[in-house]
PDB file of C-alpha atoms in Angstrom:
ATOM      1  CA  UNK F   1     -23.768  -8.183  50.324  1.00  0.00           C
ATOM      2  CA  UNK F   2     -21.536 -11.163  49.145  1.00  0.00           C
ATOM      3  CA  UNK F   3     -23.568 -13.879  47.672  1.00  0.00           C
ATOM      4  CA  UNK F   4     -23.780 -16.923  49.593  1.00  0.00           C
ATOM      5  CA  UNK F   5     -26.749 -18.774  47.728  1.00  0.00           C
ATOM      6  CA  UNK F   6     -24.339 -21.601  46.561  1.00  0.00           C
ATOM      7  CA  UNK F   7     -23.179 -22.147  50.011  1.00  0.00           C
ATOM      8  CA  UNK F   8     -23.948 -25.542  52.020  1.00  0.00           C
ATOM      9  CA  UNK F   9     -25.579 -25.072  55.470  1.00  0.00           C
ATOM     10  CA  UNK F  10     -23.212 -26.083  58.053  1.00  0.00           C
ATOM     11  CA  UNK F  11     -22.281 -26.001  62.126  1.00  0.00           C
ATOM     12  CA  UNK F  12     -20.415 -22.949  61.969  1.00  0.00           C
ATOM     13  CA  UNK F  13     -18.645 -22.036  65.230  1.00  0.00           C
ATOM     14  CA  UNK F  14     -16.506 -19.091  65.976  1.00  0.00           C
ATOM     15  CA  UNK F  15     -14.668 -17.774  69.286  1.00  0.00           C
ATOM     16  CA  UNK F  16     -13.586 -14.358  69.982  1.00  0.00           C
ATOM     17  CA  UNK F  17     -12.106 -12.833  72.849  1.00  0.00           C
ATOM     18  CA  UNK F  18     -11.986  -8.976  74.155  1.00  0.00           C
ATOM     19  CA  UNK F  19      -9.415  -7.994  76.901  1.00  0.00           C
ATOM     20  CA  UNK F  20     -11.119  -5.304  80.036  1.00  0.00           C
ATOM     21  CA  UNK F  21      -7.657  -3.986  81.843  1.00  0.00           C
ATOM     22  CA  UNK F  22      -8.453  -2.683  85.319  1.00  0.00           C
ATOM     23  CA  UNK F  23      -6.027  -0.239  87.268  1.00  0.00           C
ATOM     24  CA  UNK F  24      -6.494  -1.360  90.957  1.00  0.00           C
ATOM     25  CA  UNK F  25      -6.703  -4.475  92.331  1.00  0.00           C
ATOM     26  CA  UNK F  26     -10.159  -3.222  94.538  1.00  0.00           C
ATOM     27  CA  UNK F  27     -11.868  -3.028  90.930  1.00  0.00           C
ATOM     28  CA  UNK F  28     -11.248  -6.676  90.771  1.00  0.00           C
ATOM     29  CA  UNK F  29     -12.468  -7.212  94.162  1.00  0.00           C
ATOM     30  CA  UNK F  30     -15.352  -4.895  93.586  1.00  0.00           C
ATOM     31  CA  UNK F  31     -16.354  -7.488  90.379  1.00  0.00           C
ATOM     32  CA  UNK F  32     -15.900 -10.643  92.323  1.00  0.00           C
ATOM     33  CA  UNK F  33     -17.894  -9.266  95.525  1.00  0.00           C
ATOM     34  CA  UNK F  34     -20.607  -8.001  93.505  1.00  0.00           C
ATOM     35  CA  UNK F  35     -20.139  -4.349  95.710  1.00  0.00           C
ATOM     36  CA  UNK F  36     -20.237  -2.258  91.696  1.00  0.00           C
ATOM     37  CA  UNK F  37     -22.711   0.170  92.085  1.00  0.00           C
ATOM     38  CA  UNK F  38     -24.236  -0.446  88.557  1.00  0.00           C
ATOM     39  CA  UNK F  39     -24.678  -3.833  89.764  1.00  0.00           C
ATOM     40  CA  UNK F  40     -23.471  -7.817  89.145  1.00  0.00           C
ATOM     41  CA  UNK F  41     -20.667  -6.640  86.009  1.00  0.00           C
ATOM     42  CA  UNK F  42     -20.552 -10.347  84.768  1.00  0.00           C
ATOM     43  CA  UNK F  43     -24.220 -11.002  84.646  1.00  0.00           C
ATOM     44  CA  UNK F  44     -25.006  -7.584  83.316  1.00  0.00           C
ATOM     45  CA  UNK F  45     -22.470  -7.474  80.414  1.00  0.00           C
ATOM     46  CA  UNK F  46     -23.608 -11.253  78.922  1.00  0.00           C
ATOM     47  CA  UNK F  47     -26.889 -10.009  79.103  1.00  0.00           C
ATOM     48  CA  UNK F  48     -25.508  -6.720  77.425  1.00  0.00           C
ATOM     49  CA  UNK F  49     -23.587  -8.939  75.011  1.00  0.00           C
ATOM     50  CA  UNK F  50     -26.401 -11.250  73.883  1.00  0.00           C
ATOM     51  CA  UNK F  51     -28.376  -8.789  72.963  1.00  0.00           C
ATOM     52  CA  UNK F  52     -25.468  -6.967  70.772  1.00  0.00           C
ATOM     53  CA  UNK F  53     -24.481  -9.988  69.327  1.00  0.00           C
ATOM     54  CA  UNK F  54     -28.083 -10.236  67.422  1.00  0.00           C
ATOM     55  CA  UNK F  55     -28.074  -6.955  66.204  1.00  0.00           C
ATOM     56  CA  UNK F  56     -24.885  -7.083  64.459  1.00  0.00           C
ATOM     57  CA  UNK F  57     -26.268  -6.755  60.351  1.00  0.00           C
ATOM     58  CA  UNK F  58     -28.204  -3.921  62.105  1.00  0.00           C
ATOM     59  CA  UNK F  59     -24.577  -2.470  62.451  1.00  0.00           C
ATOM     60  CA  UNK F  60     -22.425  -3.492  60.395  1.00  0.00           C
ATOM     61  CA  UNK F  61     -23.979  -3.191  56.624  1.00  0.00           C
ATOM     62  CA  UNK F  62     -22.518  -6.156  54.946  1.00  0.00           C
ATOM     63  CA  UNK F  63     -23.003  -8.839  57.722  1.00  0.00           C
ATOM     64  CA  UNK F  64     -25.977 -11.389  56.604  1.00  0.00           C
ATOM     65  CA  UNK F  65     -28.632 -11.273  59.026  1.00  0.00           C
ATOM     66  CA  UNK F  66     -28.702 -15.439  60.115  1.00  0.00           C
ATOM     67  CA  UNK F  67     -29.506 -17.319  62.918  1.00  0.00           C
ATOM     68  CA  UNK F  68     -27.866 -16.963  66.413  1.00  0.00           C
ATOM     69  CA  UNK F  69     -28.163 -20.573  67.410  1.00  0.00           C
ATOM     70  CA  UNK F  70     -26.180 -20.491  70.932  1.00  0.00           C
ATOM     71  CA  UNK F  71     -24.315 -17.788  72.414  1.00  0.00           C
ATOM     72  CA  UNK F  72     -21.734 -18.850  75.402  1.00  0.00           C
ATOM     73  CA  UNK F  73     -20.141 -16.093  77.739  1.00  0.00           C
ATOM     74  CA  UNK F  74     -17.087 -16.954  79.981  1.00  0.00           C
ATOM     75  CA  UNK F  75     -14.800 -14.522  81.860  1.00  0.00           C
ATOM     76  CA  UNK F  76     -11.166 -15.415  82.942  1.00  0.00           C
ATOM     77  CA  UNK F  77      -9.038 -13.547  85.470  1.00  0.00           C
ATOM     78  CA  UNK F  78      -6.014 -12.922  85.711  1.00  0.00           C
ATOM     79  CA  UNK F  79      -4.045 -10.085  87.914  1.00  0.00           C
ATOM     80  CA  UNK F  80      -5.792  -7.201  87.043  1.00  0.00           C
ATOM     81  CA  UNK F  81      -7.001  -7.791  83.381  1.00  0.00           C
ATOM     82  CA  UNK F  82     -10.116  -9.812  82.459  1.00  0.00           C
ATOM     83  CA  UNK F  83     -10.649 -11.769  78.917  1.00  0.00           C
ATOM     84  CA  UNK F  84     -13.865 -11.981  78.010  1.00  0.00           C
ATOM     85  CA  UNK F  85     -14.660 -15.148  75.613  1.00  0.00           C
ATOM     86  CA  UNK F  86     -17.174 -14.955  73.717  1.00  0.00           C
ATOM     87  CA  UNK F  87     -18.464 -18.193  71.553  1.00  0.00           C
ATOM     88  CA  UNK F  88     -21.371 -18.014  68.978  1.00  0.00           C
ATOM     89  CA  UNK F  89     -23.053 -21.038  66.736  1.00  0.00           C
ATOM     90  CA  UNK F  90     -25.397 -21.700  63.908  1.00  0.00           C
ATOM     91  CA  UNK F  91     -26.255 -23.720  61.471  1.00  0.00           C
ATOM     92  CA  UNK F  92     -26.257 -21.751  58.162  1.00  0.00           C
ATOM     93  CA  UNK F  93     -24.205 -20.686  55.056  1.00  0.00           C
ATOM     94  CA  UNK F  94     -21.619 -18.638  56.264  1.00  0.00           C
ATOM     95  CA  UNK F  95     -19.501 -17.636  59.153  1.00  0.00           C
ATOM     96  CA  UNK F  96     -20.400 -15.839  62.329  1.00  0.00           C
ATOM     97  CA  UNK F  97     -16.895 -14.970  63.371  1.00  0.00           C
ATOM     98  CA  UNK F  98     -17.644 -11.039  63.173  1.00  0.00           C
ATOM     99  CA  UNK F  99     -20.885 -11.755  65.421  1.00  0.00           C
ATOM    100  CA  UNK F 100     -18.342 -13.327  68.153  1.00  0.00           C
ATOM    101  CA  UNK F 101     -16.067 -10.048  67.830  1.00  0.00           C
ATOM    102  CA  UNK F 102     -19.088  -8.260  67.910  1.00  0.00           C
ATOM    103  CA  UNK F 103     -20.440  -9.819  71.361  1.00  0.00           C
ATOM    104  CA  UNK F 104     -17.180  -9.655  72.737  1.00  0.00           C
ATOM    105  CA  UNK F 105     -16.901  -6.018  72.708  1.00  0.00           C
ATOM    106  CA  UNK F 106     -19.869  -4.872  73.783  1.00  0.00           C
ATOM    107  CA  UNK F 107     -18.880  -7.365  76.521  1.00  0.00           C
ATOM    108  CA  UNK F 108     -16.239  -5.425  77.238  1.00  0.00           C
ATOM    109  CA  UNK F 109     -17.450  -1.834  76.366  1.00  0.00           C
ATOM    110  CA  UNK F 110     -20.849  -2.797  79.023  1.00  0.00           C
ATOM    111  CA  UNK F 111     -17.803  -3.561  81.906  1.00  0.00           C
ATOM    112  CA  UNK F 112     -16.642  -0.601  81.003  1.00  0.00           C
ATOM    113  CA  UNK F 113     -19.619   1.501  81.437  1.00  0.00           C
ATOM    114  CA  UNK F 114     -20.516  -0.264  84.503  1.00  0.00           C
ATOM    115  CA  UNK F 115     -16.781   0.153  86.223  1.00  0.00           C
ATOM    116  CA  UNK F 116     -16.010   3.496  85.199  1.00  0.00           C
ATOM    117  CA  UNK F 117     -17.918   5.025  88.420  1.00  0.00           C
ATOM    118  CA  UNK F 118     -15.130   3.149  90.303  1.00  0.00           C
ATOM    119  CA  UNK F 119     -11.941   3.213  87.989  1.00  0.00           C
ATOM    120  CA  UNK F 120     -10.968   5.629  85.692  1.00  0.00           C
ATOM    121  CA  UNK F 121      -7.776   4.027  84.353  1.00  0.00           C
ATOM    122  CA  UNK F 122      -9.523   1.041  82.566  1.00  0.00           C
ATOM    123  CA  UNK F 123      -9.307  -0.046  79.100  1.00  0.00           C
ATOM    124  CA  UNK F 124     -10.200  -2.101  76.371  1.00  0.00           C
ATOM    125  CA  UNK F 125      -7.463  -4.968  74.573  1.00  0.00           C
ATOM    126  CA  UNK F 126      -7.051  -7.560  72.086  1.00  0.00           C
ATOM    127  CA  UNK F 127     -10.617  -7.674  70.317  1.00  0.00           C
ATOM    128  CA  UNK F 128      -9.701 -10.620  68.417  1.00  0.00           C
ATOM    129  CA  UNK F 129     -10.876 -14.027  66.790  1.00  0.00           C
ATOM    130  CA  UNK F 130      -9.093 -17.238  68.155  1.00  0.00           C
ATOM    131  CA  UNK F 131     -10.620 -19.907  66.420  1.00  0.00           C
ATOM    132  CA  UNK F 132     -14.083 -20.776  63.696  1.00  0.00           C
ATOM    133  CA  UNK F 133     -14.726 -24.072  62.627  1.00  0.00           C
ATOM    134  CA  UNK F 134     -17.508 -24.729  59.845  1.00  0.00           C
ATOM    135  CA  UNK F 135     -17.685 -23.842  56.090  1.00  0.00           C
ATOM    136  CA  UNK F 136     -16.062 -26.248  53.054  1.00  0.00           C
ATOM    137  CA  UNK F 137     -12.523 -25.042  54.499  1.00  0.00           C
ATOM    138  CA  UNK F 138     -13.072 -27.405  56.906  1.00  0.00           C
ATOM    139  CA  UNK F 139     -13.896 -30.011  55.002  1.00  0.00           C
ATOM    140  CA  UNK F 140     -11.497 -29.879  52.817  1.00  0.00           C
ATOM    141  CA  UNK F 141      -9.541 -33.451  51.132  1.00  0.00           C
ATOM    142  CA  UNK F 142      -7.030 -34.163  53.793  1.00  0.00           C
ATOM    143  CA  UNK F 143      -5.382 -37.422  52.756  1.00  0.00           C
ATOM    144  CA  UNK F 144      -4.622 -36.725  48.854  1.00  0.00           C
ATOM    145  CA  UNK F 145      -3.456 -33.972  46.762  1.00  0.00           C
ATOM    146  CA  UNK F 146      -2.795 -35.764  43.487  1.00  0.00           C
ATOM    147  CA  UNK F 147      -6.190 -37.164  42.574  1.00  0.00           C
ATOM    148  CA  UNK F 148      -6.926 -37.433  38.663  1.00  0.00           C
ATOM    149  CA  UNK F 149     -10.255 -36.910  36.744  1.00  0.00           C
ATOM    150  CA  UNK F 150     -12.073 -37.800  33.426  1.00  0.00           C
ATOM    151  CA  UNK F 151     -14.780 -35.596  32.411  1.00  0.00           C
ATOM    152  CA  UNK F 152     -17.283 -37.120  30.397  1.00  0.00           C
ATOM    153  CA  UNK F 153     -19.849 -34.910  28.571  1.00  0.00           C
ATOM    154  CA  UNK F 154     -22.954 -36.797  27.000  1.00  0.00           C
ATOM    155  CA  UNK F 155     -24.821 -35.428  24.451  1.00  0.00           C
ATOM    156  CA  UNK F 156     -25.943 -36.220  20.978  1.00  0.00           C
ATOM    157  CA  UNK F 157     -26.293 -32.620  20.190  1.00  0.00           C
ATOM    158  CA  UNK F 158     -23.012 -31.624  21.678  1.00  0.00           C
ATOM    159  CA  UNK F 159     -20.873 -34.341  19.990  1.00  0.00           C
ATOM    160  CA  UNK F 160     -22.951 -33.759  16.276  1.00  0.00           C
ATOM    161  CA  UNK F 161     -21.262 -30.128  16.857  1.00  0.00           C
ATOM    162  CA  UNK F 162     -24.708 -28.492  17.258  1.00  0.00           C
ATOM    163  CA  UNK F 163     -23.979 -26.653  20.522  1.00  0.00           C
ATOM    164  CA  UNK F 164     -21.151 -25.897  22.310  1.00  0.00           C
ATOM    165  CA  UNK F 165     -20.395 -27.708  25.901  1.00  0.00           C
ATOM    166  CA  UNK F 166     -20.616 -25.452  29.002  1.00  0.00           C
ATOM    167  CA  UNK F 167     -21.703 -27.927  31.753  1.00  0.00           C
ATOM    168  CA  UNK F 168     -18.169 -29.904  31.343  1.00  0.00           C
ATOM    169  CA  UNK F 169     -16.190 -26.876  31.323  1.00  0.00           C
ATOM    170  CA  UNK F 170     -17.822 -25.918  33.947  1.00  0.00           C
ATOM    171  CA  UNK F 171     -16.825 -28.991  36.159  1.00  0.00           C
ATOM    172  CA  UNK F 172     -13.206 -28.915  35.044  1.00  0.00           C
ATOM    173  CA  UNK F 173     -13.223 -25.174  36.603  1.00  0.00           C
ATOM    174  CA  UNK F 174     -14.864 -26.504  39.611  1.00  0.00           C
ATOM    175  CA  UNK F 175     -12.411 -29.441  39.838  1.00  0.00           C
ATOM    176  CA  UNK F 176      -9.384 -26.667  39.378  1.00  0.00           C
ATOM    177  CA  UNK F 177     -10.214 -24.930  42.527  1.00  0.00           C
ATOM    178  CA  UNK F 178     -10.922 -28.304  44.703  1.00  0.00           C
ATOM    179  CA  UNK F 179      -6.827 -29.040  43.257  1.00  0.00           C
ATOM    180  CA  UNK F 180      -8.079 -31.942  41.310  1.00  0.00           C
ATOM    181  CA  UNK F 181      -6.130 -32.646  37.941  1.00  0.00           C
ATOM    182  CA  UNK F 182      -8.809 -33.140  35.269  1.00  0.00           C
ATOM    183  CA  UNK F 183      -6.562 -35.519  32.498  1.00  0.00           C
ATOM    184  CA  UNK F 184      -9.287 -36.548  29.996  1.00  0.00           C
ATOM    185  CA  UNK F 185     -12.621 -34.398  28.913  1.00  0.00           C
ATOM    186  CA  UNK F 186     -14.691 -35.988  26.576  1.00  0.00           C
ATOM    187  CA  UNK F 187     -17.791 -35.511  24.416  1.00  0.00           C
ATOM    188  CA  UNK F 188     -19.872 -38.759  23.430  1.00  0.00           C
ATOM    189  CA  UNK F 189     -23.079 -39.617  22.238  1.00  0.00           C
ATOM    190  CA  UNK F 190     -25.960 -40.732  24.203  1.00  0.00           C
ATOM    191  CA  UNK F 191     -25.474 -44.427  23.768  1.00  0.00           C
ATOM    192  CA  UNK F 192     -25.186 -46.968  26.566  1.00  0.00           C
ATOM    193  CA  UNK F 193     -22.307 -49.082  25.558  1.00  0.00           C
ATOM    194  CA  UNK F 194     -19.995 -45.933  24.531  1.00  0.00           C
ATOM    195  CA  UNK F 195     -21.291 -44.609  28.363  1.00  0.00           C
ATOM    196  CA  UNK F 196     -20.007 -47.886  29.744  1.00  0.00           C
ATOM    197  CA  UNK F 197     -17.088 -48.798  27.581  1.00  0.00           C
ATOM    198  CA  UNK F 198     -15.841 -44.632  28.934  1.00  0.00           C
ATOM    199  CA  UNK F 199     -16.037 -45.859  32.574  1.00  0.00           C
ATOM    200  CA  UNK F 200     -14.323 -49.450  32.104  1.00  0.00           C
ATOM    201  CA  UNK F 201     -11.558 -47.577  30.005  1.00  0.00           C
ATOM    202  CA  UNK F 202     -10.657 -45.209  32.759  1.00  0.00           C
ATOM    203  CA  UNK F 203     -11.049 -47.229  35.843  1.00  0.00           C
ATOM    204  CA  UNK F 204      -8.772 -49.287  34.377  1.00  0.00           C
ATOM    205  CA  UNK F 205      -5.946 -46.602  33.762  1.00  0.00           C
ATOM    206  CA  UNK F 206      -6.433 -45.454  37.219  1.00  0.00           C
ATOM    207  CA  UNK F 207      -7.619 -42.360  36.736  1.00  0.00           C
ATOM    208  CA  UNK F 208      -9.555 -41.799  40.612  1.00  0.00           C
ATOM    209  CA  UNK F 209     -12.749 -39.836  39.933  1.00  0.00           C
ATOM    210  CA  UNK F 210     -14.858 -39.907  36.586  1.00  0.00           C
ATOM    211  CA  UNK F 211     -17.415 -37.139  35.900  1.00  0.00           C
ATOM    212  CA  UNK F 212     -20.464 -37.819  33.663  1.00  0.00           C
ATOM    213  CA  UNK F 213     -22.792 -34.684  32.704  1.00  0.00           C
ATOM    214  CA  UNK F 214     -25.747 -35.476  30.649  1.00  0.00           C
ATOM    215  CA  UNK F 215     -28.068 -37.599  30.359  1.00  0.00           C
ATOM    216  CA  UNK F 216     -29.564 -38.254  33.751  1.00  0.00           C
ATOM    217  CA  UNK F 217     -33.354 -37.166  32.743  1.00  0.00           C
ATOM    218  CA  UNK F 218     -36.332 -38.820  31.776  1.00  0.00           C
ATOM    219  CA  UNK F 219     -36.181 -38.169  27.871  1.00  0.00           C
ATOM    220  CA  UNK F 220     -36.047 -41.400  25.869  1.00  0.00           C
ATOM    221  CA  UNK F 221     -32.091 -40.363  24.915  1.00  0.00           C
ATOM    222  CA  UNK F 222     -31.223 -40.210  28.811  1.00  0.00           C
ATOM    223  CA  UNK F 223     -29.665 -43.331  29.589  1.00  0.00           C
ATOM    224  CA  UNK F 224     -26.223 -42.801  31.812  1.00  0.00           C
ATOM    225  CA  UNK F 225     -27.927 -44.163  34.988  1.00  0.00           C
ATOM    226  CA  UNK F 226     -28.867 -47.248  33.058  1.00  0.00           C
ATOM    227  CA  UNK F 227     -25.333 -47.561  31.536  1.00  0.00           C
ATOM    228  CA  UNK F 228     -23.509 -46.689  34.900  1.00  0.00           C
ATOM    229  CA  UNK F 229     -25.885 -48.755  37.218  1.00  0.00           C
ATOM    230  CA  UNK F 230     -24.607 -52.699  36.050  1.00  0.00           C
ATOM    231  CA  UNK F 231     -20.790 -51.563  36.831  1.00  0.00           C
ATOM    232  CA  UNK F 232     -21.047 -49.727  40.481  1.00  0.00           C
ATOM    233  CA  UNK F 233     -19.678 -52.321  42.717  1.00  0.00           C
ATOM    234  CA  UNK F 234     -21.761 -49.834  45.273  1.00  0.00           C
ATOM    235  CA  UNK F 235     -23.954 -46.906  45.013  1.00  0.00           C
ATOM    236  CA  UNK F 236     -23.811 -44.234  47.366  1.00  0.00           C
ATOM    237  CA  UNK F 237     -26.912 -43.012  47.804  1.00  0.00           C
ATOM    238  CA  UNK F 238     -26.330 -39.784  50.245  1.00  0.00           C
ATOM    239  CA  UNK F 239     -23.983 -38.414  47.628  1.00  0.00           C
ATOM    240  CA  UNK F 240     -27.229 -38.087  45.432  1.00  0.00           C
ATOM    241  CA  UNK F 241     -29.282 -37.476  47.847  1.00  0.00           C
ATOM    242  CA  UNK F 242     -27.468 -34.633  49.049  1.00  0.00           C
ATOM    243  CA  UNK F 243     -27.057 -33.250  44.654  1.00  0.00           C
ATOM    244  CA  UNK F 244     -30.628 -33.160  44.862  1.00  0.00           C
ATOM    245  CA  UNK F 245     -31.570 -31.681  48.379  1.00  0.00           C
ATOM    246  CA  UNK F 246     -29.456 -28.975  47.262  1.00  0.00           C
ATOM    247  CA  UNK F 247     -31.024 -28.634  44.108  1.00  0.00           C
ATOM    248  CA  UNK F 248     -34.485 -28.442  45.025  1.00  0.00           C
ATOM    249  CA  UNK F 249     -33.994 -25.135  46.996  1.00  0.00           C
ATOM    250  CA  UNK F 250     -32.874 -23.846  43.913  1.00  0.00           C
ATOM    251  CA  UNK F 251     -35.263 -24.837  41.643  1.00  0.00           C
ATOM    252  CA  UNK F 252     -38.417 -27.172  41.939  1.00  0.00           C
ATOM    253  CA  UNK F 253     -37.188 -29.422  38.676  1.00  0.00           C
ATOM    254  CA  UNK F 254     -34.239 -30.968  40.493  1.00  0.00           C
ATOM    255  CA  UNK F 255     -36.102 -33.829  41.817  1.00  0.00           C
ATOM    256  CA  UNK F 256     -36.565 -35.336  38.452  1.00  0.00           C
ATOM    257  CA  UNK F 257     -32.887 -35.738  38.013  1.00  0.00           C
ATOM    258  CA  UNK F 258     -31.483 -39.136  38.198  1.00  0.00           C
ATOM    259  CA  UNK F 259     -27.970 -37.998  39.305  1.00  0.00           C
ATOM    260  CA  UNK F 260     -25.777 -41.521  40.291  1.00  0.00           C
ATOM    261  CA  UNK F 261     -23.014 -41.692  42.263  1.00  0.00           C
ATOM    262  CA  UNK F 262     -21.107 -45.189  43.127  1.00  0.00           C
ATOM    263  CA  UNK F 263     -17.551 -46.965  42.930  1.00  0.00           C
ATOM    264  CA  UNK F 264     -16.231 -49.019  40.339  1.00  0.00           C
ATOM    265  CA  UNK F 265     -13.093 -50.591  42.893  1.00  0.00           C
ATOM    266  CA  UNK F 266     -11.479 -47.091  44.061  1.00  0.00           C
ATOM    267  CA  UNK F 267     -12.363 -45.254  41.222  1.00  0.00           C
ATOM    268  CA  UNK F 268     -15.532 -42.773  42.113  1.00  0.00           C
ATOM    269  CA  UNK F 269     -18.319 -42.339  39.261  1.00  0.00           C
ATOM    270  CA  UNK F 270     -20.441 -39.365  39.214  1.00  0.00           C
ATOM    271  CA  UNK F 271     -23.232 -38.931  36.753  1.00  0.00           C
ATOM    272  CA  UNK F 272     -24.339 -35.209  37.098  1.00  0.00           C
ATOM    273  CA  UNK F 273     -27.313 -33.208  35.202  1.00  0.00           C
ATOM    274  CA  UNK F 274     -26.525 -31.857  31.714  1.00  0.00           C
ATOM    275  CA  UNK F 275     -27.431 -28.124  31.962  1.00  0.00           C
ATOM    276  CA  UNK F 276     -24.877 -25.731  32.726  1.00  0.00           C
ATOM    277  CA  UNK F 277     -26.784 -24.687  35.884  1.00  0.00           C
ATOM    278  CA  UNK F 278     -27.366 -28.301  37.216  1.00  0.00           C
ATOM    279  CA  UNK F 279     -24.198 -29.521  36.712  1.00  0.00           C
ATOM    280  CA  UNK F 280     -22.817 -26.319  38.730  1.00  0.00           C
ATOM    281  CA  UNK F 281     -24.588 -26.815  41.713  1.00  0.00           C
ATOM    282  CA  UNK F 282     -24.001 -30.624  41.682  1.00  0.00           C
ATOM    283  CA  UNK F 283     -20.580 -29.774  42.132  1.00  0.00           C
ATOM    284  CA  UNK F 284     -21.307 -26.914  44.643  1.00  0.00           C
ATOM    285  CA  UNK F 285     -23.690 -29.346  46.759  1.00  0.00           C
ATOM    286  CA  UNK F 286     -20.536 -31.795  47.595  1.00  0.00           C
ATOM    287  CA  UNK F 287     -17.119 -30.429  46.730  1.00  0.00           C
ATOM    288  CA  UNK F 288     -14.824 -30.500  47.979  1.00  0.00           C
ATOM    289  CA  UNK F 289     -16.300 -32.698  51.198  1.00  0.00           C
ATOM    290  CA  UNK F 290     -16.826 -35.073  48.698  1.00  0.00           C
ATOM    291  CA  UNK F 291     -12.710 -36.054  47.919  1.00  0.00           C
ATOM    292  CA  UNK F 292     -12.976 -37.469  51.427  1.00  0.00           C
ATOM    293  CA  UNK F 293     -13.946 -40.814  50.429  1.00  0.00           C
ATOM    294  CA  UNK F 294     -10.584 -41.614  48.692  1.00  0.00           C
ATOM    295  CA  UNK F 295      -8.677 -41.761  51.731  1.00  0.00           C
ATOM    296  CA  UNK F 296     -11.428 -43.830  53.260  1.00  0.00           C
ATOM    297  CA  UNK F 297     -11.832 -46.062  49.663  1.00  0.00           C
ATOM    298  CA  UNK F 298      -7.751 -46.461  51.142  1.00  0.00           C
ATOM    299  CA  UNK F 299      -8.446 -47.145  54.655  1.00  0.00           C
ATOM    300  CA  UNK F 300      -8.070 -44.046  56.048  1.00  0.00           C
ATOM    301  CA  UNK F 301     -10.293 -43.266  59.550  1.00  0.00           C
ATOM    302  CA  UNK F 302     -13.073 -40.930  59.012  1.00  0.00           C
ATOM    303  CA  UNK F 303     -11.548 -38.399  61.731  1.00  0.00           C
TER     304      UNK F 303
END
């Protein structure tokens, strides 16, 4: 199966819809009378469907078992053809559009089964997903495309040329994909005024977000939260709250980090863990959600 590890946990919401064609109108009368043989179609078939629809990775190999939070089934007539709409929910790391397919046709194929006694003609239409909501493609930056960065990797044994820097590359590649221009990287020394001087330089040519890795441990040498804290106008705490919640399901270490994130006017500061790994999921835990806040930082409304 696909890895989702680095996935966030989100409301994930999908809708699907099947399409039960009748050939007489006294099938439809049959339904709505509750005179079908098998017995009530509607009730039968929901119960029919929530039970399918929690079985589907028994089915279908490369689903992801998850939770099925809520399940909603809702019929609409019209003439002689019946959509079934099917809605599922959870609150997990991926989708659960093919679970809403899923339910919907054994919706439909359980009206089948229970109607063919009494009509022979009927059939099965339109299996089909009409909407999902959930997932980072959701959340994605919907008030600016042409944000600029300045990647800032401190180390004193990555600028004395002793090893080579993955955890900025790393976060340029992440920054790519979000469509966020990286126009300065950087490698500096551990040393609180070069930290600070780095920030003041690009705030002041404008440059939108600025990306510290390094750093932000306990070792005598790790001082970019003591550099960066004297020139946040604000901190924003659930932006490293939420680096760390998401590290600490990966690995029990994270909570010793002392990740910052704050504004300096409308330029967002990020001061992210050094190692290849924790800088990764730092960016995993809130892009691209995250680019958000300069449309608010401009006045735009949250919604």
């Amino acid at each position: 199966m696909v890895d989702i590890t680095h996935k966030n946990t989100t409301l994930r919401t999908a809708v699907a819809q099947a399409i039960v064609k009748v050939s007489k109108p006294e099938t439809i009368e049959a339904i709505q009378n509750d005179t079908v043989p098998k017995g009530n179609v509607f009730a039968m078939s929901k119960a029919a469907g929530l039970l399918g629809v929690k079985r589907t990775p028994d089915i279908l190999p490369d689903c992801h078992p998850l939770p099925i939070e809520y399940t909603g089934v809702a019929y609409e007539i019209n003439g002689l053809e019946i959509t079934v709409l099917f809605t599922v929910k959870t609150i997990y790391k991926t989708g659960v559009e093919v679970e809403a397919m899923h339910g919907a046709s054994v919706v439909a194929l359980n009206m089948y089964d229970m109607l063919k006694p009494i009509d022979k003609g009927i059939e099965i239409h339109h299996i089909k997903l009409l909407n999902k909501k959930g997932g980072k493609s959701d959340f994605k930056n919907r008030f600016r495309t042409d944000i600029t960065a300045a990647v800032i990797v401190c180390s004193d044994t990555i600028s004395g040329g002793h090893k080579e820097d993955k955890a900025g590359k790393a976060i340029i590649e992440k920054l790519k994909i979000c469509g966020v221009q990286t126009e300065a990287y950087e490698i500096i020394p551990d040393v609180l005024e070069v930290i600070q001087n780095k920030a003041k330089q690009y705030q002041e040519q404008g440059v939108d977000l600025i990306i510290y890795t390094g750093g932000t441990g306990l070792s005598a040498r790790d001082v970019t939260p003591e550099a960066l804290g004297p020139l946040l106008d604000r901190r924003i705490p659930g932006i490293e709250e939420a680096i760390r919640s998401y590290g600490q399901d990966r690995t029990p270490y994270s909570m010793l980090s002392r990740s910052v994130a704050g504004t300096i006017k409308n330029t967002l500061v990020l001061a992210l863990p050094g190692s290849t790994n924790g800088a990764g999921e730092s960016m995993d835990a809130i892009f691209p959600s995250v680019l958000h806040i300069f449309g608010i930082l401009r006045g735009a409304r949250h919604d």
